[in-house]
Coordinates of C-alpha atoms in Angstrom, one line a residue:
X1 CA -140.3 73.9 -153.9
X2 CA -142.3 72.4 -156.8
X3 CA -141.1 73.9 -160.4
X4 CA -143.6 75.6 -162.5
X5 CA -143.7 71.7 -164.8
X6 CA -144.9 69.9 -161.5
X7 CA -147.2 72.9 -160.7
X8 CA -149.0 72.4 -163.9
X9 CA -149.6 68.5 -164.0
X10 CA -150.8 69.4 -160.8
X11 CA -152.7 71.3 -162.2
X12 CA -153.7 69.6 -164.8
X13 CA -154.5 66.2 -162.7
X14 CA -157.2 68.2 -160.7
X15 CA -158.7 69.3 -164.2
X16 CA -159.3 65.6 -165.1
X17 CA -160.7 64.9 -161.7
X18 CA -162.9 67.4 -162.0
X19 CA -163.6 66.3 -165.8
X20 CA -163.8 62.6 -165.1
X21 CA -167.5 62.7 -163.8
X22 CA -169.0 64.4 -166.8
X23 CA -166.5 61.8 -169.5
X24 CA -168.4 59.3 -167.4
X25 CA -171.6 60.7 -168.0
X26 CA -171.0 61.0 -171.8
X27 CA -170.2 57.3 -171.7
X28 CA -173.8 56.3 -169.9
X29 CA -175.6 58.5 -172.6
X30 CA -173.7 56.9 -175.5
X31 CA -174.8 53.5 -173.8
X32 CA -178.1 54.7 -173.3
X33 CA -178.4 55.5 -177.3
X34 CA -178.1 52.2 -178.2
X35 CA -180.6 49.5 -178.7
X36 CA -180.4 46.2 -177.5
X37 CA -182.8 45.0 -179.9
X38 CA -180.4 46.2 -183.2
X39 CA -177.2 46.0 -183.7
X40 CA -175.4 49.3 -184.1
X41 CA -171.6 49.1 -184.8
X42 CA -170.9 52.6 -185.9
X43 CA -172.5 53.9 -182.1
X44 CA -171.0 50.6 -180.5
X45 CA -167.5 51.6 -181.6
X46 CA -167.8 55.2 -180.2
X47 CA -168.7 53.7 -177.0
X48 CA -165.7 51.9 -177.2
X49 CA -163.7 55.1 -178.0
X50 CA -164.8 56.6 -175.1
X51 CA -164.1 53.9 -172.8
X52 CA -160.4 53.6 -174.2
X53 CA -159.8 57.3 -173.4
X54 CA -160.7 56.9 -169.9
X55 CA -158.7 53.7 -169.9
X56 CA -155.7 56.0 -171.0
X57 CA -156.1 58.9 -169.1
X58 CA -156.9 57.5 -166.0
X59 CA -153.8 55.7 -165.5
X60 CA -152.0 58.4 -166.4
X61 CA -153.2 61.0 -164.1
X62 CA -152.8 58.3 -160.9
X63 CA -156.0 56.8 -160.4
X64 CA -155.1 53.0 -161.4
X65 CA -158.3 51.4 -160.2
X66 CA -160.2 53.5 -162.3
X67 CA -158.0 52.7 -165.3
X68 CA -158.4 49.0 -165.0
X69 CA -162.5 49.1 -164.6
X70 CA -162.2 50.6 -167.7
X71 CA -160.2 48.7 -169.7
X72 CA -161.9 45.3 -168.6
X73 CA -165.3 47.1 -169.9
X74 CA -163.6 48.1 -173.2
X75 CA -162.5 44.6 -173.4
X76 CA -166.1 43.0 -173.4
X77 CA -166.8 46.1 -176.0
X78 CA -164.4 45.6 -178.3
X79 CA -165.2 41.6 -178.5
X80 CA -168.8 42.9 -179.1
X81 CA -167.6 44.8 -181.9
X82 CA -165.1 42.2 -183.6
X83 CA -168.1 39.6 -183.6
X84 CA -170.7 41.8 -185.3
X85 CA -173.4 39.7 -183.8
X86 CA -175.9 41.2 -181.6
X87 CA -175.6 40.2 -177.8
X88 CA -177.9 38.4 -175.8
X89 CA -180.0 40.5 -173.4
X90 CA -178.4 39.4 -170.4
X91 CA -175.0 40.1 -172.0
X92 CA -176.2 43.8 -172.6
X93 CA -177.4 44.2 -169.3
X94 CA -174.1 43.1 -168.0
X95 CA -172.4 45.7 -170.0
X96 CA -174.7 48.8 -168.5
X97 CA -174.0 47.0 -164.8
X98 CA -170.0 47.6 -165.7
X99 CA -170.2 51.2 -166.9
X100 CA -172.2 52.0 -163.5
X101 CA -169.8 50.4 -161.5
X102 CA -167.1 52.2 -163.3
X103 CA -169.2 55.8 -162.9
X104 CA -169.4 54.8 -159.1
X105 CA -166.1 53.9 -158.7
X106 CA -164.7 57.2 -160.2
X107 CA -167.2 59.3 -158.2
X108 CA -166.4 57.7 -155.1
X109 CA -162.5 58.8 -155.9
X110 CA -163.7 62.1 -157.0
X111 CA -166.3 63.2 -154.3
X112 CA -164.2 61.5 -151.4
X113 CA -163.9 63.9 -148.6
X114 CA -161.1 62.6 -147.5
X115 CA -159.9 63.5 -151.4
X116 CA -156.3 62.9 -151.8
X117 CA -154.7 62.3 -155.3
X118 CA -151.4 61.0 -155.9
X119 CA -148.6 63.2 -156.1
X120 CA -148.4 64.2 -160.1
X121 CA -146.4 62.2 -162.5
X122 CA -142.2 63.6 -161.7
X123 CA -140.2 63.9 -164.8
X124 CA -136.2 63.4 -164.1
X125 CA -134.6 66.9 -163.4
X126 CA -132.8 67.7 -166.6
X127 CA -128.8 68.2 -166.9
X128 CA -127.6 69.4 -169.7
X129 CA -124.1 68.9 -168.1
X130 CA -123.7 65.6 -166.7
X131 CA -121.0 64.5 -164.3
X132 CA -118.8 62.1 -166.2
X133 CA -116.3 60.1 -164.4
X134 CA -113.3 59.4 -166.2
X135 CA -110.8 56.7 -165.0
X136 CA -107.7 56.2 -166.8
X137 CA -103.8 55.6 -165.9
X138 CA -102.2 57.3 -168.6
X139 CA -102.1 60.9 -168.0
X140 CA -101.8 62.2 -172.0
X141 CA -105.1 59.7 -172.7
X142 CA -107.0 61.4 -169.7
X143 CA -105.9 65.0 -170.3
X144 CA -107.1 63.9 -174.3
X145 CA -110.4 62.3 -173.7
X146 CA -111.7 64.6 -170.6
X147 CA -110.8 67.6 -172.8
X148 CA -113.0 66.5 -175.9
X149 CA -115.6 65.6 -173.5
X150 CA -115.7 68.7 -171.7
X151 CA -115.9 70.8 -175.0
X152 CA -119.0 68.8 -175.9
X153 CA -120.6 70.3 -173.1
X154 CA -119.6 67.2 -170.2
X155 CA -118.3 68.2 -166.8
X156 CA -115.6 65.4 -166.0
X157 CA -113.4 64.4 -163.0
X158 CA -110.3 62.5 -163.6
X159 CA -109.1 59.6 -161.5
X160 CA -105.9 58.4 -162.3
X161 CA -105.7 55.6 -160.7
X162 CA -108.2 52.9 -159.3
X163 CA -107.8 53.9 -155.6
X164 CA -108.9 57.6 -155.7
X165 CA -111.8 56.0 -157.8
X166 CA -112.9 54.1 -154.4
X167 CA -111.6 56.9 -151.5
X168 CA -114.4 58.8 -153.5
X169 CA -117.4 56.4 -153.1
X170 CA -116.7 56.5 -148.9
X171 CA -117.9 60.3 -149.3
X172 CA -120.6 61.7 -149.8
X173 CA -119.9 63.4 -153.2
X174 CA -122.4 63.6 -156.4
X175 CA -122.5 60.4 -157.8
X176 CA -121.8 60.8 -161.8
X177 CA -124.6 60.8 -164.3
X178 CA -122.0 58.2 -165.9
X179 CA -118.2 56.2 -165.6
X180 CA -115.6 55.9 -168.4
X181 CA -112.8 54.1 -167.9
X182 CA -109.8 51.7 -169.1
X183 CA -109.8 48.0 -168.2
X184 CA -106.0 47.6 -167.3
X185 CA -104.5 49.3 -164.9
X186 CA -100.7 48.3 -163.3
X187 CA -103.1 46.5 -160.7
X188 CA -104.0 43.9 -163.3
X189 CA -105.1 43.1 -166.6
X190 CA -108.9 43.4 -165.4
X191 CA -108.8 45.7 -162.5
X192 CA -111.5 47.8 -164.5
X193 CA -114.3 45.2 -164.9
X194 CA -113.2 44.4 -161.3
X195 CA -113.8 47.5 -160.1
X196 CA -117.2 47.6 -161.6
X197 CA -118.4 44.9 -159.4
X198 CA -116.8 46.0 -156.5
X199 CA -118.2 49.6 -156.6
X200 CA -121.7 48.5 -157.2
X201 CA -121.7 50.2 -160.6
X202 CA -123.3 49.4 -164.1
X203 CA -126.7 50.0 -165.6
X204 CA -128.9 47.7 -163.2
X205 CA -127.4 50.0 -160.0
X206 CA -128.4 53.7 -162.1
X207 CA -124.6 54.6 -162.7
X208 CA -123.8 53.2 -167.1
X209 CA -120.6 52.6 -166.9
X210 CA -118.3 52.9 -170.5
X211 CA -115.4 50.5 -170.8
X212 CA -112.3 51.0 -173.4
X213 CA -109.6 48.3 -174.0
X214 CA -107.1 47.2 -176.2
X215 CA -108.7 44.1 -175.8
X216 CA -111.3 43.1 -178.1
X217 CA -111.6 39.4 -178.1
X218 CA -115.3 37.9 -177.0
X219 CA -113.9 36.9 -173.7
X220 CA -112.7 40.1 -172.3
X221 CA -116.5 41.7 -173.4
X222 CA -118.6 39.0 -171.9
X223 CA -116.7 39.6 -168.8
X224 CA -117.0 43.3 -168.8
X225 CA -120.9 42.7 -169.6
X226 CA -121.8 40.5 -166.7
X227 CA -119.8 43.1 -164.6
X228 CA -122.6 45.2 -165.4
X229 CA -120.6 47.2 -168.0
X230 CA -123.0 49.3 -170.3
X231 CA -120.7 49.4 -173.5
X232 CA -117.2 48.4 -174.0
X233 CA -115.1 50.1 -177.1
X234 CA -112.1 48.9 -178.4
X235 CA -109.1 51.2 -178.5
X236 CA -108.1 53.7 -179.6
X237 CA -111.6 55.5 -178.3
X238 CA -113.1 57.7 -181.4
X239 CA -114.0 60.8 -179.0
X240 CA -117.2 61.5 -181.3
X241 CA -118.6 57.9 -180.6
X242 CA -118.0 58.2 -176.6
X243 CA -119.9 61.7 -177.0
X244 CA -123.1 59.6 -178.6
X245 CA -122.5 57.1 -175.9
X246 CA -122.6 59.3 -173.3
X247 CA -125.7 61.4 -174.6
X248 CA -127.4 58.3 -175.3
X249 CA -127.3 56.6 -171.2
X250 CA -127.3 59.7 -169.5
X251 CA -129.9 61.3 -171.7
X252 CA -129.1 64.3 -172.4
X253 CA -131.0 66.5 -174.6
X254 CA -129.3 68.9 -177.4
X255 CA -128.8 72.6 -177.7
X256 CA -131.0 72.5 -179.8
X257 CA -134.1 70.9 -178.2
X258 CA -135.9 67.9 -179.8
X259 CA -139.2 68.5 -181.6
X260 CA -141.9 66.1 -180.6
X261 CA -145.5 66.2 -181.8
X262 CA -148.3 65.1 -180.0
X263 CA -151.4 64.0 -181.2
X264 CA -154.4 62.6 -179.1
X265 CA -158.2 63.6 -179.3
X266 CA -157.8 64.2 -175.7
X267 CA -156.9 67.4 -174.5
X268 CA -155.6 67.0 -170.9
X269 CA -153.6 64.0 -172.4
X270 CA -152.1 66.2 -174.8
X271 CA -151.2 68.9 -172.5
X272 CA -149.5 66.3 -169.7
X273 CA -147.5 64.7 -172.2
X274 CA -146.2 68.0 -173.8
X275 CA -145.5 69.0 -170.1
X276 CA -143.5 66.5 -169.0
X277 CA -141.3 66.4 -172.7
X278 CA -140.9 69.6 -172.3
X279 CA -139.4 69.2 -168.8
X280 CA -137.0 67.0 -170.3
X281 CA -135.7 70.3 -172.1
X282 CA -137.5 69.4 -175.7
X283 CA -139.9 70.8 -177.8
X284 CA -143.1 69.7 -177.3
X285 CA -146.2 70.9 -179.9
X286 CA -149.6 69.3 -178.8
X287 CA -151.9 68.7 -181.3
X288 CA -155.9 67.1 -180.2
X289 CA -157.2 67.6 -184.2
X290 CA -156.0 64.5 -185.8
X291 CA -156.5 65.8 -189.3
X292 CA -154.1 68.9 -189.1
X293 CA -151.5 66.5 -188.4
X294 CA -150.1 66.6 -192.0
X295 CA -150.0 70.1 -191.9
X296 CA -148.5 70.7 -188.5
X297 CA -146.1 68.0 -189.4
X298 CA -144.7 70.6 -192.2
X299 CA -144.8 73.8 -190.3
X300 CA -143.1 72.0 -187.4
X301 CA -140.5 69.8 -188.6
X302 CA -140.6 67.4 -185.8
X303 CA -138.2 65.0 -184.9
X304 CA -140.5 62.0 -183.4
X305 CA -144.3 62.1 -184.1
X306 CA -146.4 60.1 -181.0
X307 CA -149.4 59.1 -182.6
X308 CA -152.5 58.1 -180.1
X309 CA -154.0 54.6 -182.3
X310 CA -158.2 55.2 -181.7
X311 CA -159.3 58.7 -182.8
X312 CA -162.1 60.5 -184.5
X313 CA -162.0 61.7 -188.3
X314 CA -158.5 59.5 -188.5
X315 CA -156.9 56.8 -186.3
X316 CA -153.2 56.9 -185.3
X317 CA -152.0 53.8 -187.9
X318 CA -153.9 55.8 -190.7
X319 CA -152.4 59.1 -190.3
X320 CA -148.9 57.1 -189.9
X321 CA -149.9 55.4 -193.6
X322 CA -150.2 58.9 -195.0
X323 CA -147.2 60.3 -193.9
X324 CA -144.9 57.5 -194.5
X325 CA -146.5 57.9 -198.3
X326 CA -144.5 61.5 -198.0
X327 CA -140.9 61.4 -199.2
X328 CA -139.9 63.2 -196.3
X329 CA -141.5 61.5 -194.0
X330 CA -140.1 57.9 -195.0
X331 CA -137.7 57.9 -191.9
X332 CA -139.5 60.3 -189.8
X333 CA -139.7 58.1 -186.2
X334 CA -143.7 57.4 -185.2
X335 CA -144.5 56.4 -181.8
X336 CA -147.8 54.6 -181.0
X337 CA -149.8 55.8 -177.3
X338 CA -152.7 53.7 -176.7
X339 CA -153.9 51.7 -174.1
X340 CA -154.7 49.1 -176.5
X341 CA -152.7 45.8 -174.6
X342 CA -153.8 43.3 -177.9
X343 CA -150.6 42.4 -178.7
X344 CA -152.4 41.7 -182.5
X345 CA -153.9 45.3 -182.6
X346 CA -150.3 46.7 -182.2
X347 CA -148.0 44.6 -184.8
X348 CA -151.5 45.9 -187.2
X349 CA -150.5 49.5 -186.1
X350 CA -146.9 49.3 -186.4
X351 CA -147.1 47.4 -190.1
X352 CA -148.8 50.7 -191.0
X353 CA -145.7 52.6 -190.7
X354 CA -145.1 52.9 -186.7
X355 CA -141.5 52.5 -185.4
X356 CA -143.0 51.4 -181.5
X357 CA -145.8 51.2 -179.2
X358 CA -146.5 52.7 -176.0
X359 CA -148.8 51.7 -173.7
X360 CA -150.7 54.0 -171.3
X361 CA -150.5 54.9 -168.8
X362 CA -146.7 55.3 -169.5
X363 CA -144.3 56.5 -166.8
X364 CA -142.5 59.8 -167.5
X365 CA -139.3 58.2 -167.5
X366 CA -140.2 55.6 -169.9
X367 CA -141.9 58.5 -172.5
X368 CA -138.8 60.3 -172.2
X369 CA -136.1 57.5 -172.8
X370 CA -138.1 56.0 -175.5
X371 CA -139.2 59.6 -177.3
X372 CA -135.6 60.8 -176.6
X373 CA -133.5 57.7 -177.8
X374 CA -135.8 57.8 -181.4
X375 CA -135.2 61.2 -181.4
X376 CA -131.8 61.4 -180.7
X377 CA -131.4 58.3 -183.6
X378 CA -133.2 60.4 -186.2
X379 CA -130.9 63.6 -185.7
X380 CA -127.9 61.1 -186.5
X381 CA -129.6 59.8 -189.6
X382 CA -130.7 63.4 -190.4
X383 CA -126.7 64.4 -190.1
X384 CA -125.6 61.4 -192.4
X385 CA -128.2 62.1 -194.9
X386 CA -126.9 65.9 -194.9
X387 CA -122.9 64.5 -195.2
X388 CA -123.7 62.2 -198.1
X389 CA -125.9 64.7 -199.8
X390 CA -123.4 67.5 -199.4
X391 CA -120.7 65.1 -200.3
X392 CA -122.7 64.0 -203.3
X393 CA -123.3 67.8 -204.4
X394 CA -119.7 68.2 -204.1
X395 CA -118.7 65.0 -206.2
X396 CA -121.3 66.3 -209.0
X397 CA -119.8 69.7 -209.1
X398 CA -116.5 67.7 -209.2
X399 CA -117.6 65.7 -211.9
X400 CA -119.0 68.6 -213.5
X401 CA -115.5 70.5 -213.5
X402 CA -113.7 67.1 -214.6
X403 CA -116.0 67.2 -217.6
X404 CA -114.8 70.3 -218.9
X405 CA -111.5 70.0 -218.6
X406 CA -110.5 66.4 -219.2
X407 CA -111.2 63.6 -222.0
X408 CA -113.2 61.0 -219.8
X409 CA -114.4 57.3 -220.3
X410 CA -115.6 54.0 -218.4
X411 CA -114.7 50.9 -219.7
X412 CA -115.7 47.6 -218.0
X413 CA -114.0 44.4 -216.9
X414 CA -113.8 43.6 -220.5
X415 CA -112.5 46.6 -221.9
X416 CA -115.9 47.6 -223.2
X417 CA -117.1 51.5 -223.2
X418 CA -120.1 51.9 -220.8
X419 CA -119.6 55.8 -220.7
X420 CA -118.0 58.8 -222.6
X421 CA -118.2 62.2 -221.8
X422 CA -118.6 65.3 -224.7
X423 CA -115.3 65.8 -225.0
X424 CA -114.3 62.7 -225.6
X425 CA -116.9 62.4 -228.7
X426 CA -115.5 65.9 -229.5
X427 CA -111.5 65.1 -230.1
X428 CA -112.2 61.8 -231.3
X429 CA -114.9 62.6 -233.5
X430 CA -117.5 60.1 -232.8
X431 CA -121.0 60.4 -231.0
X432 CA -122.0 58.5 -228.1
X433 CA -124.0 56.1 -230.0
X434 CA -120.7 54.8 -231.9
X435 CA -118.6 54.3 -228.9
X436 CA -121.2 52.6 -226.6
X437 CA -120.1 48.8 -226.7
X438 CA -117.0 49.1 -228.1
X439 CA -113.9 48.5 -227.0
X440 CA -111.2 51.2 -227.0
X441 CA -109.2 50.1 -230.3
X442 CA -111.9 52.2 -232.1
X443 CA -109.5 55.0 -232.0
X444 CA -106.1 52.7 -231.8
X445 CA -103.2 54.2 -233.8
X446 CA -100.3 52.3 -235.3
X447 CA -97.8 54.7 -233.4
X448 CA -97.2 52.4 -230.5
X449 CA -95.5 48.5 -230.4
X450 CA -98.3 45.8 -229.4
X451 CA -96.0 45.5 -226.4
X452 CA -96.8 49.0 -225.5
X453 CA -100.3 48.0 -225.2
X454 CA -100.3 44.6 -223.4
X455 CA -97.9 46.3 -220.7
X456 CA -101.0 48.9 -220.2
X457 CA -103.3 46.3 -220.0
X458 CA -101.4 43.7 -217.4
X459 CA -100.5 46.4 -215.7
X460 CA -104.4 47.7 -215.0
X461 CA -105.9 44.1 -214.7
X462 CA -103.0 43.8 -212.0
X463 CA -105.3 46.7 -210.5
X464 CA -102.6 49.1 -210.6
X465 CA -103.2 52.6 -212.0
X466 CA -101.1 53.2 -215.3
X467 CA -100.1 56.5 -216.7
X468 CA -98.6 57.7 -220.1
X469 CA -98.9 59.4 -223.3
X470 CA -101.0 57.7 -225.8
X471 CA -101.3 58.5 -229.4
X472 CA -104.9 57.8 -231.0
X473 CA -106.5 57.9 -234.2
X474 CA -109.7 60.1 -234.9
X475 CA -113.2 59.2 -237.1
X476 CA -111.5 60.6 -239.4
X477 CA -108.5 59.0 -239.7
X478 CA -106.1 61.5 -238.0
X479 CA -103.9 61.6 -235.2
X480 CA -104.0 63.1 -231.6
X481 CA -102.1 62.7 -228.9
X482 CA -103.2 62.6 -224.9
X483 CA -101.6 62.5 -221.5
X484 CA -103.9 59.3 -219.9
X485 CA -104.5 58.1 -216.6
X486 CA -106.1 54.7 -216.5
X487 CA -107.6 53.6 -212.5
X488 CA -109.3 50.5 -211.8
X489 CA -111.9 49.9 -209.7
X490 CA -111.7 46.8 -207.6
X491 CA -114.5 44.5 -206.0
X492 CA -114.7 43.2 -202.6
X493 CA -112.1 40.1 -203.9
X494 CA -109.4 43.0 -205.1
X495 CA -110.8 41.9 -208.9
X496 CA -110.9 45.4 -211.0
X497 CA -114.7 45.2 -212.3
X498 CA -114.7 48.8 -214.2
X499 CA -111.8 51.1 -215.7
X500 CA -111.7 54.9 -215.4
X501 CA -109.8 56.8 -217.7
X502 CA -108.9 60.6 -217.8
X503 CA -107.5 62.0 -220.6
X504 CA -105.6 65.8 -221.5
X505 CA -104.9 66.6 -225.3
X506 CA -101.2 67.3 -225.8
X507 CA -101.8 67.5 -229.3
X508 CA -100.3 70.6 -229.4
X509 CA -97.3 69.8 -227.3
X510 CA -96.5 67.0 -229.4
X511 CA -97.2 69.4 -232.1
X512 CA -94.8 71.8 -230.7
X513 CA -92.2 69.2 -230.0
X514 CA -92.2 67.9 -233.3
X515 CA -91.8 71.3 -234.9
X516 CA -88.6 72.1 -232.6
X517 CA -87.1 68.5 -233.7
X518 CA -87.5 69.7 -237.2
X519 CA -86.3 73.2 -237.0
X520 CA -83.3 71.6 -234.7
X521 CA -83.0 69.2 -237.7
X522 CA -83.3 72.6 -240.6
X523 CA -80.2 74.0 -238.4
X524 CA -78.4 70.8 -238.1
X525 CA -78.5 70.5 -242.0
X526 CA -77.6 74.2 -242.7
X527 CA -74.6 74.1 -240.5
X528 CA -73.2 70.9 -242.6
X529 CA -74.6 72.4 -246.2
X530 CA -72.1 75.7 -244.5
X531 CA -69.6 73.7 -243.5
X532 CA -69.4 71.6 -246.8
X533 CA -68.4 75.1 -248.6
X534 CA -65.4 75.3 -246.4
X535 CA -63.8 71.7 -247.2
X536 CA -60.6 71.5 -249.6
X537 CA -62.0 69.3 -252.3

């Protein structure tokens, strides 16, 4: 039984054949508008845009033949354009010979009564579950990485030994959408990569297979690789990497779906390529006005934009310029369809801000690897942007709370103040202005040993964090105390190339201390003064 997706690019395949005769028609009319005795470049070139549609839909709706006329006709049109110079008669009469044996062609596929198209373009059956093999001795690492697998959505099946790995492939069971598994086993040191050879696994034979050692020299990879291993990670596995892994080579598509945006002047192109993305579980938005592309682009949020290159009102490479000109669309992924095959005419599409081209007609499985591997590369970008941005929002707020509580300042490799926050100007009574530049004996007190301060500063150049209670000296000339924390920063070479250090004003402590010592010293004195009354003089 055919699902409803293959019903409609039936469906939609016996629209263009039923279509194709009058596109042809509009292309003998725009040939027949043109003069052979003037040269007319603006008409010339929509003559060529209506060839190149034909050259792209054709091929994509199974009718190959018809696809190649027309792309050797826009090929003589396009050099016609690029030399500007009018052709000879017997070159224009050439041309109108081509686009009648391309109308003639088409109609004979069309009006055959023996009419039989090929079977619509099939799109892979999507799993949102895949079968994941897991091979792996050790029982705690298997019950480990099969559980963090499954609760990212995989179904797995352990095998705990090599054997029960190759008893399976004599059945008939499901093969797995993909194979994880450890290189040694108590069979050998390479049993694993072994195994991949044996079993006819790998890439090249539709089964990816993942390898993990604790091997991680150059020979042990290169081995696994021409196995046919997919990826090899080095122990111990990171379980949020294999997920990627996974998702990436069996292509499996999010909870929440991708969202692509299509945009092509042609309609039935539009809606086949929205069908069969969509079939592959995303989100497909078809869009055949090229200039409400900004504005779709904003209501719609896509993930991966394809972009066909020759359009009316605004070609593919200049509507990628514009966005790319957006701040939010700077790493937004654009994808190229055209059948343009001039490898010059592509690299001039991508330097306007495309990420890849694909030519038509492209193979379902082709549009959605490629669409779903960008896609799946600008979630991960999108999630990192959102960690550092909350993580910066958190060390501002951080910052923010450090400010009012502490005494803060930066000095560099030399010693010299590059920051200062308010409340340092505020206990040590000078402005910002006064302090940038200098170094930190601006508020140096005589109330510590110059040992005191050469231990602080070996100790810090060491690139060690010091600690202590320093007293200072205000503007003014008075003193304060504070409990200091002094970290250096170090550079790649473990060098320290800036000093951070946070302050807290004991003034009042030392204050209070001080004013103990001396009523401790009152009492001390009054007990002798009583005790001098009592003596026999």
């Amino acid at each position: 039984m055919n699902s409803p997706n293959s019903d409609a690019l039936a469906v939609l395949q016996r629209q263009f054949a039923e279509q194709l005769p009058a596109r042809l028609a509009g292309i003998r009319a725009q040939y027949g508008r043109l003069d052979p005795s003037a040269w007319m470049a603006a008409e010339l070139e929509v003559l060529v845009r209506l060839v190149h549609g034909v050259t792209g839909s054709a091929g994509t709706f199974g009718m190959p033949t018809v696809s190649d006329a027309a792309r050797v006709l826009e090929t003589r049109l396009v050099a016609m354009v690029r030399s500007g110079v009018q052709p000879a008669a017997t070159e224009w009469g050439a041309l109108g010979v081509n686009i009648e044996g391309l109308a003639h062609l088409a109609n004979t596929l069309v009006n055959s009564s023996a009419q039989t198209l090929p079977a619509p373009v099939q799109t892979p059956r999507l799993d949102r579950h895949p079968l994941i093999y897991l091979v792996e001795d050790d029982v705690n690492q298997a019950a480990h990485l099969s559980q963090s697998l499954r609760d990212e959505g995989f179904r797995v099946e352990v095998f705990l030994d090599p054997e029960s790995l190759r008893r399976v492939y004599t059945t008939d069971k499901p093969r797995p959408a993909a194979v994880v598994m450890d290189v040694v086993f108590p069979e050998g040191k390479d049993t694993g990569i072994e195994l991949i050879s044996e079993l006819g696994l790998g890439a090249k034979n539709g089964i990816p297979v993942v390898v993990y050692s604790v091997r991680d020299d150059i020979q042990a990879r290169l081995m696994a690789f021409r196995a046919g291993a997919t990826r090899y990670i080095a122990k111990p596995v990171a379980t949020h990497q294999l997920t990627d892994l996974l998702d990436a080579l069996t292509g499996r598509q999010p909870l929440e779906p991708y969202r692509i945006l299509v945009v092509d002047d042609d309609a039935a192109l539009v809606a086949v390529y929205t069908t069969i993305l969509a079939k592959a579980g995303m989100e497909a938005r078809g869009l055949s006005e090229p200039l409400k592309t900004i504005d779709e682009v904003d209501n719609f949020r896509p993930d991966v934009v394809l972009l066909d290159v020759y359009m009316p009102g605004a070609s593919g490479p200049e509507l990628a310029a514009v966005l790319r000109e957006r701040e939010a669309q700077l790493n937004l992924p654009i994808l190229f369809l055209s059948a343009e095959t001039d490898m010059t005419q592509q690299l001039l599409a991508l330097n306007l801000g495309g990420d890849d081209f694909l030519v038509k007609p492209i193979q379902a499985e082709y549009l959605i690897a490629a669409v779903s591997a960008r896609a799946r590369r600008a979630r991960q970008n999108s999630a990192v942007r959102r960690r550092l941005e909350i993580t910066l929002y958190e060390r501002e707020r951080e910052h923010l709370a450090l400010n009012q509580h502490a005494i803060v300042s930066i000095a560099d490799r030399t010693g010299t103040i590059i920051y200062t926050n308010d409340k340092f100007c505020e206990i040590t009574g000078y402005s910002h202005e006064e302090l940038m530049g200098q170094n930190h004996r601006i508020i140096k007190s005589d109330a510590h040993p110059a040992e005191f301060y050469r231990e602080l500063w070996r100790t810090i150049a060491r690139g060690e964090v010091w600690r202590g209670e320093v007293c200072n000296r205000r503007k003014d000339g008075s003193l304060y105390w504070v409990e200091s924390t002094i970290t250096p920063f170090l550079d790649e070479k473990g060098k320290p190339y800036q000093y951070v250090s946070i302050r807290t004003d004991i003034t009042h402590i030392k204050q209070a201390e001080q004013q103990i010592e001396l009523e401790k010293e009152r009492l001390r004195l009054g007990q002798l003064y009583a005790n001098i009354g009592t003596w026999d003089w």
